[in-house]
Short mmCIF file of C-alpha atoms and ligand atoms in Angstrom, two decimals:
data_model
loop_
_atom_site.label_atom_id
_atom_site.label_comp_id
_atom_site.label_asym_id
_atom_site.label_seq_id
_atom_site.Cartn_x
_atom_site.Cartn_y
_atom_site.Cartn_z
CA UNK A 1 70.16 75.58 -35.17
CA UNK A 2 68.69 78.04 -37.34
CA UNK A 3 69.58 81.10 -35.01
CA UNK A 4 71.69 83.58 -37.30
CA UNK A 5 74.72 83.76 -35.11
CA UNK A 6 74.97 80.50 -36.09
CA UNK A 7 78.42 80.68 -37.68
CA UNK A 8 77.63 77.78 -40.40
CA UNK A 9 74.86 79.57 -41.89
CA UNK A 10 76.39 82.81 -42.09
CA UNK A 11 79.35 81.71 -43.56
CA UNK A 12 77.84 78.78 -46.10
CA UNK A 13 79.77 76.37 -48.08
CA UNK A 14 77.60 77.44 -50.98
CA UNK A 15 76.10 80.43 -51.86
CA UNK A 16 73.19 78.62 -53.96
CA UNK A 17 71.03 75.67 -52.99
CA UNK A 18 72.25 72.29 -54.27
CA UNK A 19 69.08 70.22 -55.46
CA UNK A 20 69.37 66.34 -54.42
CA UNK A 21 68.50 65.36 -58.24
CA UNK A 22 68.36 66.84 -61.07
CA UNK A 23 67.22 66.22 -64.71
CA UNK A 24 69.96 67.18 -67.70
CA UNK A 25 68.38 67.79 -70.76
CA UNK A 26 70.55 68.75 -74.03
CA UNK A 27 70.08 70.63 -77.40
CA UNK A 28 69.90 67.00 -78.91
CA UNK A 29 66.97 66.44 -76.74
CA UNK A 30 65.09 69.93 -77.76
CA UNK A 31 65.49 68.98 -81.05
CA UNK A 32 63.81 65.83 -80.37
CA UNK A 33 60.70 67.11 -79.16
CA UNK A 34 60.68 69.98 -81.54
CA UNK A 35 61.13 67.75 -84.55
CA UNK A 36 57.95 65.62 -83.06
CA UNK A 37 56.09 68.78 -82.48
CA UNK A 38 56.25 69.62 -86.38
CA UNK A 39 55.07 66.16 -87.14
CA UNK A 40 52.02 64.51 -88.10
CA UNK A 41 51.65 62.91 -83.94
CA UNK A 42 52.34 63.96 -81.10
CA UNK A 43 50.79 60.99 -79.16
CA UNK A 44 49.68 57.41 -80.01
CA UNK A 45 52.80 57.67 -83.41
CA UNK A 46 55.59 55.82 -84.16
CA UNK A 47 57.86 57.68 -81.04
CA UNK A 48 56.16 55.24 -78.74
CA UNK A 49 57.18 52.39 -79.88
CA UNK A 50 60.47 53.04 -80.93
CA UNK A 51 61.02 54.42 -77.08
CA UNK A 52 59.71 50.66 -76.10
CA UNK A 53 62.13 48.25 -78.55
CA UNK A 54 65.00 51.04 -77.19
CA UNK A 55 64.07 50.09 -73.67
CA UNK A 56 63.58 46.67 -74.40
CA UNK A 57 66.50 46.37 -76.31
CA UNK A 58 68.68 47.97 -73.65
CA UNK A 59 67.82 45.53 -70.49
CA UNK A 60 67.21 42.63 -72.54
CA UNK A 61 63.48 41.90 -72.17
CA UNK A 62 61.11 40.87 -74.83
CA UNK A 63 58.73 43.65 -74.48
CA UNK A 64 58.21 46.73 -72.92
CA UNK A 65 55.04 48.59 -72.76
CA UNK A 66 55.20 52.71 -72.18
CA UNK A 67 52.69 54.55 -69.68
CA UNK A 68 52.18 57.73 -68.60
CA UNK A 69 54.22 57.51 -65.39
CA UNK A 70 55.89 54.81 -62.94
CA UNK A 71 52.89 55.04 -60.79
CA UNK A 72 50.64 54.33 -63.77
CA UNK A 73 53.13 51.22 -64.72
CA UNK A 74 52.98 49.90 -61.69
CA UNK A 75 49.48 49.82 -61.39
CA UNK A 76 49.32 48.20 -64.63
CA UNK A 77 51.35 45.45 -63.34
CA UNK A 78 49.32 44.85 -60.90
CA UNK A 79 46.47 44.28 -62.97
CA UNK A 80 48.09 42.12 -65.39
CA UNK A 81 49.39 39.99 -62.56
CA UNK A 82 45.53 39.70 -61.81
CA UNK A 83 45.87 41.26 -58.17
CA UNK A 84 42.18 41.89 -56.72
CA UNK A 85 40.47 41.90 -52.88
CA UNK A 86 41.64 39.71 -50.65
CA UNK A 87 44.98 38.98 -52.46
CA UNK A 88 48.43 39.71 -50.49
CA UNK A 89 51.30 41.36 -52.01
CA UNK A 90 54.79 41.76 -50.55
CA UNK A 91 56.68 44.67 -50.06
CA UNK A 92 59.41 46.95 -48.94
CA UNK A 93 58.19 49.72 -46.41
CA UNK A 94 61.79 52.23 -47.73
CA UNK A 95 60.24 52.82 -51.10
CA UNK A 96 58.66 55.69 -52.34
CA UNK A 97 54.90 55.22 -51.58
CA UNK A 98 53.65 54.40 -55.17
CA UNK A 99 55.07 50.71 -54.97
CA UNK A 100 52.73 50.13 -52.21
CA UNK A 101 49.82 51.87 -53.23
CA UNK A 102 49.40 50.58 -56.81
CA UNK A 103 47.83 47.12 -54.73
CA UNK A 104 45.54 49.76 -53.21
CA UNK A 105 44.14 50.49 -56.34
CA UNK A 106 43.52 46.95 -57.48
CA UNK A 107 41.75 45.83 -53.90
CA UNK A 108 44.83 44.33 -52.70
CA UNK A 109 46.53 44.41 -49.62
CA UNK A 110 50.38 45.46 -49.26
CA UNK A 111 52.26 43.43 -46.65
CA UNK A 112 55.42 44.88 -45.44
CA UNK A 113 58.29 42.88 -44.92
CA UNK A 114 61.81 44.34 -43.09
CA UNK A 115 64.90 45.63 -44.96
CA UNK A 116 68.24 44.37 -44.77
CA UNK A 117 69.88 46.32 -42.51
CA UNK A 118 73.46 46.61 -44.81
CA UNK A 119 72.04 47.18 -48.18
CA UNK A 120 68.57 48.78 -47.00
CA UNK A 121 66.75 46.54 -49.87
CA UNK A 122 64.05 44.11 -48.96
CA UNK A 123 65.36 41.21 -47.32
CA UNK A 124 64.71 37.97 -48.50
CA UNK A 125 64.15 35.99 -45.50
CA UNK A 126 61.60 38.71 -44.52
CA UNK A 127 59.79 38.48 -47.34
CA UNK A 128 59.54 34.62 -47.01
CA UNK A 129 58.25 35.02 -43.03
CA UNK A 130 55.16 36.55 -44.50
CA UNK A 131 54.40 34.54 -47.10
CA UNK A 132 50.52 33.59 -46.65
CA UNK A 133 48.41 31.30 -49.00
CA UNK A 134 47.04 35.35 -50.01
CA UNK A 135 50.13 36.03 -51.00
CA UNK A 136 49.75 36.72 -55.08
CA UNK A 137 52.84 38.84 -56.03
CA UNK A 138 56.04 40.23 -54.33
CA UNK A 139 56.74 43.97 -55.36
CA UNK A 140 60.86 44.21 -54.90
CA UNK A 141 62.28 47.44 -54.96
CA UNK A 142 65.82 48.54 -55.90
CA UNK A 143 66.21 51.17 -53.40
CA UNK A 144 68.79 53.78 -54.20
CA UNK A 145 69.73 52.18 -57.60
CA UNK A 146 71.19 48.99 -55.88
CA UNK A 147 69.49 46.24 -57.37
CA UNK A 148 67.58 43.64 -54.74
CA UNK A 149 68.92 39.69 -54.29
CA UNK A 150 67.03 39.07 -57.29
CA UNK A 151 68.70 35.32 -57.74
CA UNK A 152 66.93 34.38 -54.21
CA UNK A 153 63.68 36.71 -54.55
CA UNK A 154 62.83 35.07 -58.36
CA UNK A 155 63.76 31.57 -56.73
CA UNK A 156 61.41 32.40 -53.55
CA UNK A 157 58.36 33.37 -56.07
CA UNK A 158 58.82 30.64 -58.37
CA UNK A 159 58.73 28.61 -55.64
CA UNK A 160 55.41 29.91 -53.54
CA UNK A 161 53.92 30.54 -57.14
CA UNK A 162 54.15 34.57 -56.74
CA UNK A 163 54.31 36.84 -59.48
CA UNK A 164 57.91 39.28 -59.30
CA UNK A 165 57.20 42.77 -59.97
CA UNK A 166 60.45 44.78 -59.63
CA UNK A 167 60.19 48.26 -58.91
CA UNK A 168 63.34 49.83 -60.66
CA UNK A 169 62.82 53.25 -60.53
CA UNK A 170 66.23 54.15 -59.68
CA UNK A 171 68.04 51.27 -61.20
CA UNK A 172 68.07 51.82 -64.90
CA UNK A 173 71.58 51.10 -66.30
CA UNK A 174 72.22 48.29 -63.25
CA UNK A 175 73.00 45.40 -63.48
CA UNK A 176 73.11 42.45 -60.78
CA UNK A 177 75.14 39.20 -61.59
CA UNK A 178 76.26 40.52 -65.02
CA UNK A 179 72.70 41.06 -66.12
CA UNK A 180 70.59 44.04 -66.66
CA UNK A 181 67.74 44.80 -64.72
CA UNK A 182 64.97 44.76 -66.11
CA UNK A 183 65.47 41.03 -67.71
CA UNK A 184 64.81 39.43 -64.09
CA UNK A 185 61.58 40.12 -63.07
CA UNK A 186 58.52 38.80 -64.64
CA UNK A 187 57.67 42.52 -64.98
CA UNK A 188 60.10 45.15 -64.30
CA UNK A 189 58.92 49.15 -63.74
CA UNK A 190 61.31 51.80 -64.65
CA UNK A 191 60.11 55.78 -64.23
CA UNK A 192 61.21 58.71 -66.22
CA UNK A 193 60.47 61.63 -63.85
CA UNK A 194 63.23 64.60 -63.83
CA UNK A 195 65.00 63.34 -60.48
CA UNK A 196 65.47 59.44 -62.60
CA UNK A 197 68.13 58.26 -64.61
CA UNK A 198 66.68 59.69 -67.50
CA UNK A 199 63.47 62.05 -68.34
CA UNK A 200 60.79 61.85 -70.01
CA UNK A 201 58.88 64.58 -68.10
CA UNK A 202 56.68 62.30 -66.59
CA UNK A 203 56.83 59.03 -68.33
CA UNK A 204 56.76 55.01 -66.82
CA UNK A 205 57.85 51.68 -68.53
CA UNK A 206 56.92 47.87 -67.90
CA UNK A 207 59.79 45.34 -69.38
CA UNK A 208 58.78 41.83 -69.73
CA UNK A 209 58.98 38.49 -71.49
CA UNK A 210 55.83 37.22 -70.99
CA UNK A 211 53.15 37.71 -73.80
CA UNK A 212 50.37 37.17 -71.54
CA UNK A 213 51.75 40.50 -69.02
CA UNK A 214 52.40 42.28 -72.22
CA UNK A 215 48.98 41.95 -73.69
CA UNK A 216 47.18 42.93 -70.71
CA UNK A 217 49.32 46.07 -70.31
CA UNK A 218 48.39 47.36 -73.58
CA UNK A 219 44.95 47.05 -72.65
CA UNK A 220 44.84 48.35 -69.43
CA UNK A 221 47.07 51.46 -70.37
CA UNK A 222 43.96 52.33 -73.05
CA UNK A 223 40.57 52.21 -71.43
CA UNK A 224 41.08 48.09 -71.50
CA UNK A 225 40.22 48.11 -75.08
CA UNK A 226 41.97 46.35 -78.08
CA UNK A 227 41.46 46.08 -81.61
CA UNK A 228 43.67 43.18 -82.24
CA UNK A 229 41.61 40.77 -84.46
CA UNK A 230 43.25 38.06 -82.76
CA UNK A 231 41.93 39.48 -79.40
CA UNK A 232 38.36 39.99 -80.61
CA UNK A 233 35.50 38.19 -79.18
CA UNK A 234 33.48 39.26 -82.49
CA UNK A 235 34.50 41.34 -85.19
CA UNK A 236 31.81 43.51 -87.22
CA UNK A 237 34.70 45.16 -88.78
CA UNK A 238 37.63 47.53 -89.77
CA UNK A 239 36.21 50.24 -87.52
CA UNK A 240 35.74 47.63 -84.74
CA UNK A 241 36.73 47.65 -81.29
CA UNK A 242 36.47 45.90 -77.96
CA UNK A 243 36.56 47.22 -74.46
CA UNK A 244 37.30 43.77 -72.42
CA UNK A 245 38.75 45.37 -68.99
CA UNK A 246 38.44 48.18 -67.45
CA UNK A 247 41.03 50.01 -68.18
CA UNK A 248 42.47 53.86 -67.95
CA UNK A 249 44.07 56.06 -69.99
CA UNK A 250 47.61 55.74 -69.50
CA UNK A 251 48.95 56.59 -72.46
CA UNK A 252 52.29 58.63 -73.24
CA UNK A 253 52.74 61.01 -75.32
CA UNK A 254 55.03 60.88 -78.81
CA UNK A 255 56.91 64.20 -77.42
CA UNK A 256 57.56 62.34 -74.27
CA UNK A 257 58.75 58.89 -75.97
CA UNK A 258 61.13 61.61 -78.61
CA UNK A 259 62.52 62.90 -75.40
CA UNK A 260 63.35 59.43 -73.89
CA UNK A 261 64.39 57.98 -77.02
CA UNK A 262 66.98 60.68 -77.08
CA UNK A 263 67.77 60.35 -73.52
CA UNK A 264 68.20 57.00 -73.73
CA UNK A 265 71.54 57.41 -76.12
CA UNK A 266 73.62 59.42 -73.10
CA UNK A 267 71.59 56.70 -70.11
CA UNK A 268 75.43 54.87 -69.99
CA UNK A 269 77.35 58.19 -69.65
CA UNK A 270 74.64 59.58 -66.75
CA UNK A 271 75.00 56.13 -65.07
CA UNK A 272 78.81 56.41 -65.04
CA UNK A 273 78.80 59.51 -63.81
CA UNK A 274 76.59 59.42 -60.95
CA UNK A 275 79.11 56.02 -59.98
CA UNK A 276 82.30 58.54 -60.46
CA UNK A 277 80.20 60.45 -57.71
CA UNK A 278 78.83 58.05 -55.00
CA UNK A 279 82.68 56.72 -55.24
CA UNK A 280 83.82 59.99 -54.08
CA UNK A 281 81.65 60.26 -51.72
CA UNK A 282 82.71 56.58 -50.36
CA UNK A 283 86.08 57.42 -50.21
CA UNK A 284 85.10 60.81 -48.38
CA UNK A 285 82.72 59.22 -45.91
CA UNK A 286 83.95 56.23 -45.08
CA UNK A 287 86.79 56.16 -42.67
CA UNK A 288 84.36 58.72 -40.81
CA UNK A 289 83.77 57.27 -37.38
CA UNK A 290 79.79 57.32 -36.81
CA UNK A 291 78.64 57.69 -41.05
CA UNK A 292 78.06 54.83 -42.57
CA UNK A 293 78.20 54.51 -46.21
CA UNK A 294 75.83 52.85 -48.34
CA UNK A 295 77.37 48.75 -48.42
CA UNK A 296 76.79 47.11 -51.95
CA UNK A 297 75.94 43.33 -52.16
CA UNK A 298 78.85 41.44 -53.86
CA UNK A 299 76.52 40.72 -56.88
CA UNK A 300 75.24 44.34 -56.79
CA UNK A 301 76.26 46.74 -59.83
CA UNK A 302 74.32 50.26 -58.76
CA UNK A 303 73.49 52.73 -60.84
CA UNK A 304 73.14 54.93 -57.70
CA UNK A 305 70.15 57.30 -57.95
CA UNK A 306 70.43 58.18 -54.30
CA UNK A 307 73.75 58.51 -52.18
CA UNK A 308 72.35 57.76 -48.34
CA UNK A 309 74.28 58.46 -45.67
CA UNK A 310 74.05 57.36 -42.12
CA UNK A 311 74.46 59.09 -38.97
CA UNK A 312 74.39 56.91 -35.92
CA UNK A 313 72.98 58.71 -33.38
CA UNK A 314 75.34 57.69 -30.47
CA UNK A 315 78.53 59.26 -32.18
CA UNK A 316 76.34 62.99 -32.51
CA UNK A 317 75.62 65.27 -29.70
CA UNK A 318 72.90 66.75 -31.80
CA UNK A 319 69.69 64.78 -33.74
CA UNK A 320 68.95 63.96 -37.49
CA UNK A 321 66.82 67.24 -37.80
CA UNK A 322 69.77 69.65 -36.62
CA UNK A 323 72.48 67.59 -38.61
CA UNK A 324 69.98 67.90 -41.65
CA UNK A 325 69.35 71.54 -41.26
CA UNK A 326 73.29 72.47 -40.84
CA UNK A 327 73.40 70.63 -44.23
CA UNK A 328 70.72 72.81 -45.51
CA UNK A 329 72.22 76.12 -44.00
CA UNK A 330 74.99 75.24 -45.77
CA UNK A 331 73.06 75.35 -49.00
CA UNK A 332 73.34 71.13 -49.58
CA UNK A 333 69.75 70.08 -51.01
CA UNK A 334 69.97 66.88 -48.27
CA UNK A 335 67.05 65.56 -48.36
CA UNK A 336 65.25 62.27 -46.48
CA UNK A 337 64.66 58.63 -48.78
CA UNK A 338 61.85 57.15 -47.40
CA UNK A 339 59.48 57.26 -44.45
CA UNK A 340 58.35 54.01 -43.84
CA UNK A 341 55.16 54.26 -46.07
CA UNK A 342 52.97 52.14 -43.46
CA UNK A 343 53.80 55.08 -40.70
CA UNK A 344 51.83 57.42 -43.40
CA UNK A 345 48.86 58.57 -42.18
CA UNK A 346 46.96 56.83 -44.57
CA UNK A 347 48.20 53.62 -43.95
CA UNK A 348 47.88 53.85 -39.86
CA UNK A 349 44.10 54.51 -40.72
CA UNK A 350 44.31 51.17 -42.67
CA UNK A 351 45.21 49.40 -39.17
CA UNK A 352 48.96 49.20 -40.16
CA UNK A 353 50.89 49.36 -36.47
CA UNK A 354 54.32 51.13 -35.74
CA UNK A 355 57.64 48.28 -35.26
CA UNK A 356 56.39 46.05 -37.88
CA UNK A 357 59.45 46.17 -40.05
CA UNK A 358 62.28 47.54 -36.75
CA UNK A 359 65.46 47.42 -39.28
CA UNK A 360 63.42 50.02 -41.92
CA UNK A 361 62.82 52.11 -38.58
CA UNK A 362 66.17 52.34 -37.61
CA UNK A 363 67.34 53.17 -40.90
CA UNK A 364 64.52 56.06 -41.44
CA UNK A 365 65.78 57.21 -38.09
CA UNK A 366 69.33 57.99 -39.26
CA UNK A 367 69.54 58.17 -42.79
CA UNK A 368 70.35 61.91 -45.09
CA UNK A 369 70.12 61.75 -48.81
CA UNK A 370 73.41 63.88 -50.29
CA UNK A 371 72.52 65.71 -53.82
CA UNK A 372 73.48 62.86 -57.03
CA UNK A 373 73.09 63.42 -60.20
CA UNK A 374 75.35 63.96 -63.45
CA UNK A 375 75.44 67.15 -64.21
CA UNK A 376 77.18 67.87 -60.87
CA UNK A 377 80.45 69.69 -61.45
CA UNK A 378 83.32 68.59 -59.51
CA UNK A 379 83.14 71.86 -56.99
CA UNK A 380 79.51 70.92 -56.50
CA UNK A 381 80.62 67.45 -55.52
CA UNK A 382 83.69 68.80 -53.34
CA UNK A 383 80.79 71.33 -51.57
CA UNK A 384 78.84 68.51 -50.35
CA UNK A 385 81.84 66.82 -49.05
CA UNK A 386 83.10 69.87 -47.66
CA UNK A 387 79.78 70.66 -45.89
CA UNK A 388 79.60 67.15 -44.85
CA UNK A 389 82.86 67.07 -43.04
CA UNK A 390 81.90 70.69 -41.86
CA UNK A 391 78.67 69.22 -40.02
CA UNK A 392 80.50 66.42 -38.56
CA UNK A 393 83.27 68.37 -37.22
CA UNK A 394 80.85 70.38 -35.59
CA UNK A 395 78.20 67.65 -34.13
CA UNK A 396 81.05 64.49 -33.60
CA UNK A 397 80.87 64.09 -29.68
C1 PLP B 1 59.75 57.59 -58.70
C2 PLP B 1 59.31 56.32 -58.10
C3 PLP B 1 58.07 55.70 -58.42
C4 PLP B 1 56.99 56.37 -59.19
O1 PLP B 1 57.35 56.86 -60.41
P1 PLP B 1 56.60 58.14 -61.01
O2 PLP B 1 57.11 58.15 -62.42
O3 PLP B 1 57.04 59.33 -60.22
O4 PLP B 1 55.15 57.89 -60.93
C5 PLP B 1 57.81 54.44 -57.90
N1 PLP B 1 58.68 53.83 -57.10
C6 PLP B 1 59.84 54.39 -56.74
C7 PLP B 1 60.76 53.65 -55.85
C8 PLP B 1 60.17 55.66 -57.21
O5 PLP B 1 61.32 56.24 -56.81
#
């Protein structure tokens, strides 16, 4: 595959590499920063929380509490949702692996359950097989930008008594039902790194309604102190403060929040963009015998971070690896969205066992991520679908 007489790679579709994501930032966005930078804060000001009511305001939740990054969010949510040894927590092994190890940190134990094999989100049935009276909280994560069966998963954990944590890193700006994410879950994650709907450098969110979540994520996002008089056990005070968790420093920076603030006013336009994309690529891909194109749930309104593409293995006379590297020799930044995280080392040291979830398998097995975001031109977009075509010609049996 990589020999140089191979005639792909000496001839490529592109000249440059294609990244698979990509931030875009602007001169609005510079000035941003810059204007923070000449200020009186650059962390713990008044950016912060005017990032927060913007978020808030956008999804439709209550509250929304900043943090350093998604990982740092999500581990927050954990906390607040009062996860700890021995508790259980539910969920999807195609995920990056931060959704799974935020229960690490708190003591808790992740339990896998399969994807749907269509949509490649956590499936709903699944998750209700391995419900256990451990079970505290079901993490939900929108996989490519597609939002879960959130109508069934919030019924299932108000049900069993679960908390719903949704993990939305790539599904800012979707909706599912006519309703934003982000107003679903009792706490919703959204992350700001470069390859996300929008930047923030490194940057997190938690949305939520519930005062109770959003108390304890202040907290635990500042070394689990407060110095809320309401909150105070005693008060000797105005200089008075009370550590009352442990917490971390998780804190985000006022550049950072000027950034997203300012990102947040072209999040529509990015969204519709990446959709103009993913269609293409649907209407490329799709009549392809052997691909299969990522299949949206009828209630389902993407915001596609990822475009995933399938290649069945029967239909190719060549495997995943050689398909992927033609794409790479033709300069197409493909890339591979997710190993199952319980195959990680890591987690096989933990005791977790090959086969549990066989539909997230499969998938992993097949799958190549095609470069998304919007700042693609349209001759970027018509080289990956050249390349694409290219590859298949070549490898179709
Ligand atoms: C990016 C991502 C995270 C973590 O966010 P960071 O901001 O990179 O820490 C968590 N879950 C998923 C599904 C992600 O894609």
């Amino acid at each position: 595959m990589n020999d140089i007489s191979d005639p792909s790679s000496s001839n490529p579709v592109r000249s440059t590499l294609l990244p698979y994501g990509q931030q875009w930032i602007d001169e609005q966005d510079i000035e941003a920063v810059v204007k923070v930078l000449r200020g009186d804060f650059i962390t713990q000001g008044p950016a912060i929380e005017a990032f927060e009511t913007k978020i808030a305001n956008y999804v439709g939740a209550k509250y929304a509490v900043a943090y350093t990054n998604g990982t740092a969010s999500l581990h927050g949510a954990c906390f607040a949702a009062g996860i700890g040894q021995g508790d259980e927590v539910i969920t999807t092994p195609i995920t990056f692996l931060a959704s799974s190890n935020c229960v690490l940190y708190q003591g808790g134990t992740p339990v896998f359950a399969d994807i749907d094999i269509n949509t490649y989100n956590i499936d709903p049935l699944d998750i209700e097989s391995k419900i256990t009276e451990r079970t505290k909280a079901i993490i939900a994560v929108d996989f490519t930008g597609q939002p879960v069966e959130i109508d069934r998963i919030s019924m299932l954990a108000r049900d069993r008594n679960l908390v719903l944590i949704q993990d939305a890193a790539h599904s800012l700006g979707a909706s599912y039902a006519g309703r934003k994410v982000g107003a679903w879950a009792d706490m919703t994650m959204f992350s700001f790194h470069p390859v996300k709907h929008i930047t923030t450098g490194e940057g997190g969110v938690i949305t939520t309604d519930n005062e109770h979540y959003y108390r304890k994520l202040l907290m635990f996002r500042s070394h689990g102190m407060t110095r809320n008089p309401k909150e105070l056990i005693r008060n000797e005070g105005p200089w008075y403060y009370e550590m009352q968790e442990l917490g971390y420093n998780y804190r985000m920076t006022d550049m950072q929040a000027a950034l997203g603030l300012s990102q947040m006013d072209k999040l529509d336009g990015f969204v519709a963009r990446r959709r103009e994309i993913a269609a293409l690529y649907n209407e490329s891909f799709s009549s392809l015998q052997g691909l299969i194109v990522p299949k949206q749930h009828s209630n389902a309104e993407s915001s596609w971070h990822l475009y995933v593409l399938r290649w069945l293995p029967e239909y190719f006379a060549e495997s995943r690896e050689s398909l992927f590297l033609a794409l790479r020799n033709e300069n197409i930044g493909v890339n591979v969205h997710y190993i199952p995280v319980y195959l990680q080392p890591f987690y096989k040291k933990l005791g977790y066992q090959t086969g549990v979830c066989p539909n997230a398998e499969t998938y992993y097995d097949t799958v190549i991520t095609l470069p998304l975001f919007p700042r693609m031109t349209e001759s970027d977009v018509a080289d990956v679908i050249t390349a694409v075509k290219k590859v298949y010609a070549r490898f179709k049996n």
